[in-house]
């Protein structure tokens, strides 16, 4: 029997971003606080196996925590950036809650300025593809995040 492969750093960072979007969605839907949801994800979700034999990747805990904390701390700023990137008839309150969580997670990374904006955009477009594999949402996410990144980090473009 072979040992399962240890995920590489990039896979762990991608998993952390996916988990962050899920956690932010859960916080909004359930009204739970960041500490409760963070503990639940770190205890019960990271690297959990499923019945079909597929296992979720272990997430980068530091990135997961930083993204959640940043999304909560900077939520008003991130939501304003998102609103400016959206069409006037579609304020952030009207968009899909999964997309709202995604924009908040990505916005936290853009505001914190640790990863290059193009990496953040690519990673969160991939997250959108995971949630909306058949839809147009990934292209929408790309456009909105591009606008947000140019506002948050104009020097990077």
mmCIF file of C-alpha atoms in Angstrom:
data_model
loop_
_atom_site.group_PDB
_atom_site.id
_atom_site.type_symbol
_atom_site.label_atom_id
_atom_site.label_comp_id
_atom_site.label_asym_id
_atom_site.label_seq_id
_atom_site.Cartn_x
_atom_site.Cartn_y
_atom_site.Cartn_z
ATOM 1 C CA UNK A 1 0.000 0.000 0.000
ATOM 2 C CA UNK A 2 1.419 3.382 -0.962
ATOM 3 C CA UNK A 3 1.515 6.396 1.308
ATOM 4 C CA UNK A 4 -0.720 9.273 0.206
ATOM 5 C CA UNK A 5 1.250 12.096 -1.361
ATOM 6 C CA UNK A 6 1.777 15.167 0.758
ATOM 7 C CA UNK A 7 0.267 18.190 -0.994
ATOM 8 C CA UNK A 8 2.700 20.811 -2.196
ATOM 9 C CA UNK A 9 2.675 24.405 -0.964
ATOM 10 C CA UNK A 10 0.665 25.718 -3.936
ATOM 11 C CA UNK A 11 -2.000 23.008 -3.501
ATOM 12 C CA UNK A 12 -2.221 23.865 0.198
ATOM 13 C CA UNK A 13 -2.623 27.576 -0.580
ATOM 14 C CA UNK A 14 -5.314 26.825 -3.187
ATOM 15 C CA UNK A 15 -7.159 24.622 -0.681
ATOM 16 C CA UNK A 16 -6.932 27.362 1.962
ATOM 17 C CA UNK A 17 -8.552 29.829 -0.448
ATOM 18 C CA UNK A 18 -11.392 27.421 -1.209
ATOM 19 C CA UNK A 19 -11.916 26.784 2.513
ATOM 20 C CA UNK A 20 -11.870 30.528 3.222
ATOM 21 C CA UNK A 21 -14.676 31.113 0.718
ATOM 22 C CA UNK A 22 -16.684 28.260 2.262
ATOM 23 C CA UNK A 23 -16.067 29.591 5.776
ATOM 24 C CA UNK A 24 -17.086 33.155 4.871
ATOM 25 C CA UNK A 25 -20.229 31.806 3.200
ATOM 26 C CA UNK A 26 -21.027 29.779 6.327
ATOM 27 C CA UNK A 27 -20.466 32.795 8.578
ATOM 28 C CA UNK A 28 -22.887 34.904 6.558
ATOM 29 C CA UNK A 29 -25.552 32.201 6.311
ATOM 30 C CA UNK A 30 -25.381 30.994 9.917
ATOM 31 C CA UNK A 31 -24.478 34.183 11.751
ATOM 32 C CA UNK A 32 -21.570 32.366 13.428
ATOM 33 C CA UNK A 33 -18.455 34.316 14.342
ATOM 34 C CA UNK A 34 -15.057 34.010 12.722
ATOM 35 C CA UNK A 35 -13.456 32.122 15.632
ATOM 36 C CA UNK A 36 -16.180 29.455 15.728
ATOM 37 C CA UNK A 37 -16.106 28.840 11.987
ATOM 38 C CA UNK A 38 -12.289 28.914 11.828
ATOM 39 C CA UNK A 39 -12.031 26.267 14.550
ATOM 40 C CA UNK A 40 -14.646 24.093 12.841
ATOM 41 C CA UNK A 41 -12.823 24.189 9.512
ATOM 42 C CA UNK A 42 -9.411 23.544 10.995
ATOM 43 C CA UNK A 43 -10.720 20.669 13.125
ATOM 44 C CA UNK A 44 -13.237 18.983 10.826
ATOM 45 C CA UNK A 45 -12.664 20.033 7.213
ATOM 46 C CA UNK A 46 -8.966 20.293 6.400
ATOM 47 C CA UNK A 47 -7.821 17.055 4.739
ATOM 48 C CA UNK A 48 -11.062 15.172 5.429
ATOM 49 C CA UNK A 49 -11.685 12.051 3.371
ATOM 50 C CA UNK A 50 -15.028 11.430 1.691
ATOM 51 C CA UNK A 51 -16.971 8.273 0.917
ATOM 52 C CA UNK A 52 -15.967 8.297 -2.742
ATOM 53 C CA UNK A 53 -12.345 7.939 -1.647
ATOM 54 C CA UNK A 54 -11.363 11.448 -2.666
ATOM 55 C CA UNK A 55 -9.635 13.464 -0.022
ATOM 56 C CA UNK A 56 -9.601 17.227 0.275
ATOM 57 C CA UNK A 57 -6.156 18.744 0.355
ATOM 58 C CA UNK A 58 -4.701 19.915 3.597
ATOM 59 C CA UNK A 59 -5.001 23.688 3.661
ATOM 60 C CA UNK A 60 -2.357 26.269 4.466
ATOM 61 C CA UNK A 61 -3.593 27.221 7.945
ATOM 62 C CA UNK A 62 -1.751 30.545 8.037
ATOM 63 C CA UNK A 63 -3.231 31.709 4.716
ATOM 64 C CA UNK A 64 -6.694 30.454 5.739
ATOM 65 C CA UNK A 65 -6.566 32.387 9.016
ATOM 66 C CA UNK A 66 -5.116 35.534 7.436
ATOM 67 C CA UNK A 67 -7.776 35.500 4.715
ATOM 68 C CA UNK A 68 -10.637 35.089 7.189
ATOM 69 C CA UNK A 69 -9.287 37.751 9.537
ATOM 70 C CA UNK A 70 -8.612 40.130 6.644
ATOM 71 C CA UNK A 71 -12.065 39.606 5.154
ATOM 72 C CA UNK A 72 -13.680 40.391 8.509
ATOM 73 C CA UNK A 73 -11.385 43.320 9.358
ATOM 74 C CA UNK A 74 -11.572 44.918 5.920
ATOM 75 C CA UNK A 75 -15.139 43.887 4.989
ATOM 76 C CA UNK A 76 -16.490 47.441 4.555
ATOM 77 C CA UNK A 77 -13.550 48.453 2.334
ATOM 78 C CA UNK A 78 -13.711 45.191 0.358
ATOM 79 C CA UNK A 79 -17.484 45.477 -0.139
ATOM 80 C CA UNK A 80 -17.069 49.074 -1.358
ATOM 81 C CA UNK A 81 -14.370 47.970 -3.818
ATOM 82 C CA UNK A 82 -16.656 45.162 -4.995
ATOM 83 C CA UNK A 83 -19.612 47.532 -5.377
ATOM 84 C CA UNK A 84 -17.509 49.844 -7.554
ATOM 85 C CA UNK A 85 -16.537 46.866 -9.737
ATOM 86 C CA UNK A 86 -20.138 45.705 -10.183
ATOM 87 C CA UNK A 87 -22.727 47.159 -12.509
ATOM 88 C CA UNK A 88 -24.815 49.803 -10.712
ATOM 89 C CA UNK A 89 -27.962 47.654 -10.891
ATOM 90 C CA UNK A 90 -26.197 44.816 -9.072
ATOM 91 C CA UNK A 91 -24.926 45.988 -5.699
ATOM 92 C CA UNK A 92 -23.048 43.410 -3.638
ATOM 93 C CA UNK A 93 -26.141 42.671 -1.534
ATOM 94 C CA UNK A 94 -27.909 41.310 -4.657
ATOM 95 C CA UNK A 95 -25.233 38.916 -5.872
ATOM 96 C CA UNK A 96 -24.992 35.220 -5.077
ATOM 97 C CA UNK A 97 -23.765 34.695 -1.480
ATOM 98 C CA UNK A 98 -21.048 32.319 -2.692
ATOM 99 C CA UNK A 99 -19.694 35.039 -4.969
ATOM 100 C CA UNK A 100 -19.952 37.581 -2.160
ATOM 101 C CA UNK A 101 -17.832 35.285 0.043
ATOM 102 C CA UNK A 102 -15.370 34.790 -2.814
ATOM 103 C CA UNK A 103 -15.011 38.548 -3.396
ATOM 104 C CA UNK A 104 -14.438 39.099 0.333
ATOM 105 C CA UNK A 105 -11.751 36.406 0.519
ATOM 106 C CA UNK A 106 -9.995 37.657 -2.620
ATOM 107 C CA UNK A 107 -10.411 41.255 -1.471
ATOM 108 C CA UNK A 108 -8.688 40.420 1.806
ATOM 109 C CA UNK A 109 -5.677 39.133 -0.105
ATOM 110 C CA UNK A 110 -5.649 42.169 -2.394
ATOM 111 C CA UNK A 111 -5.823 44.592 0.542
ATOM 112 C CA UNK A 112 -3.179 42.721 2.554
ATOM 113 C CA UNK A 113 -0.877 42.807 -0.512
ATOM 114 C CA UNK A 114 1.100 39.641 0.204
ATOM 115 C CA UNK A 115 0.465 37.720 -3.041
ATOM 116 C CA UNK A 116 0.743 39.318 -6.491
ATOM 117 C CA UNK A 117 -2.702 40.470 -7.711
ATOM 118 C CA UNK A 118 -2.544 38.295 -10.831
ATOM 119 C CA UNK A 119 -1.977 35.216 -8.651
ATOM 120 C CA UNK A 120 -4.935 36.175 -6.445
ATOM 121 C CA UNK A 121 -7.172 36.657 -9.496
ATOM 122 C CA UNK A 122 -6.144 33.333 -11.066
ATOM 123 C CA UNK A 123 -6.605 31.432 -7.809
ATOM 124 C CA UNK A 124 -10.081 32.820 -7.127
ATOM 125 C CA UNK A 125 -11.214 32.302 -10.737
ATOM 126 C CA UNK A 126 -10.273 28.642 -10.134
ATOM 127 C CA UNK A 127 -12.336 28.670 -6.919
ATOM 128 C CA UNK A 128 -15.267 30.068 -8.923
ATOM 129 C CA UNK A 129 -14.843 27.219 -11.435
ATOM 130 C CA UNK A 130 -15.074 24.736 -8.549
ATOM 131 C CA UNK A 131 -18.387 26.221 -7.383
ATOM 132 C CA UNK A 132 -19.812 27.049 -10.831
ATOM 133 C CA UNK A 133 -18.283 24.555 -13.303
ATOM 134 C CA UNK A 134 -20.900 25.110 -16.011
ATOM 135 C CA UNK A 135 -21.693 28.786 -15.554
ATOM 136 C CA UNK A 136 -20.411 32.162 -16.631
ATOM 137 C CA UNK A 137 -19.471 33.079 -13.065
ATOM 138 C CA UNK A 138 -15.700 32.482 -13.514
ATOM 139 C CA UNK A 139 -15.561 35.134 -16.267
ATOM 140 C CA UNK A 140 -17.611 37.492 -14.080
ATOM 141 C CA UNK A 141 -15.254 36.832 -11.149
ATOM 142 C CA UNK A 142 -12.246 37.530 -13.360
ATOM 143 C CA UNK A 143 -13.656 40.893 -14.475
ATOM 144 C CA UNK A 144 -14.676 42.008 -10.978
ATOM 145 C CA UNK A 145 -11.399 40.921 -9.377
ATOM 146 C CA UNK A 146 -9.380 42.625 -12.117
ATOM 147 C CA UNK A 147 -11.192 45.888 -11.349
ATOM 148 C CA UNK A 148 -10.728 45.414 -7.589
ATOM 149 C CA UNK A 149 -7.025 44.586 -7.986
ATOM 150 C CA UNK A 150 -6.368 47.676 -10.094
ATOM 151 C CA UNK A 151 -8.024 49.779 -7.397
ATOM 152 C CA UNK A 152 -6.277 48.113 -4.461
ATOM 153 C CA UNK A 153 -2.845 47.713 -6.070
ATOM 154 C CA UNK A 154 -2.496 50.011 -9.113
ATOM 155 C CA UNK A 155 1.307 49.822 -8.945
ATOM 156 C CA UNK A 156 1.133 46.097 -9.836
ATOM 157 C CA UNK A 157 -0.315 46.782 -13.306
#
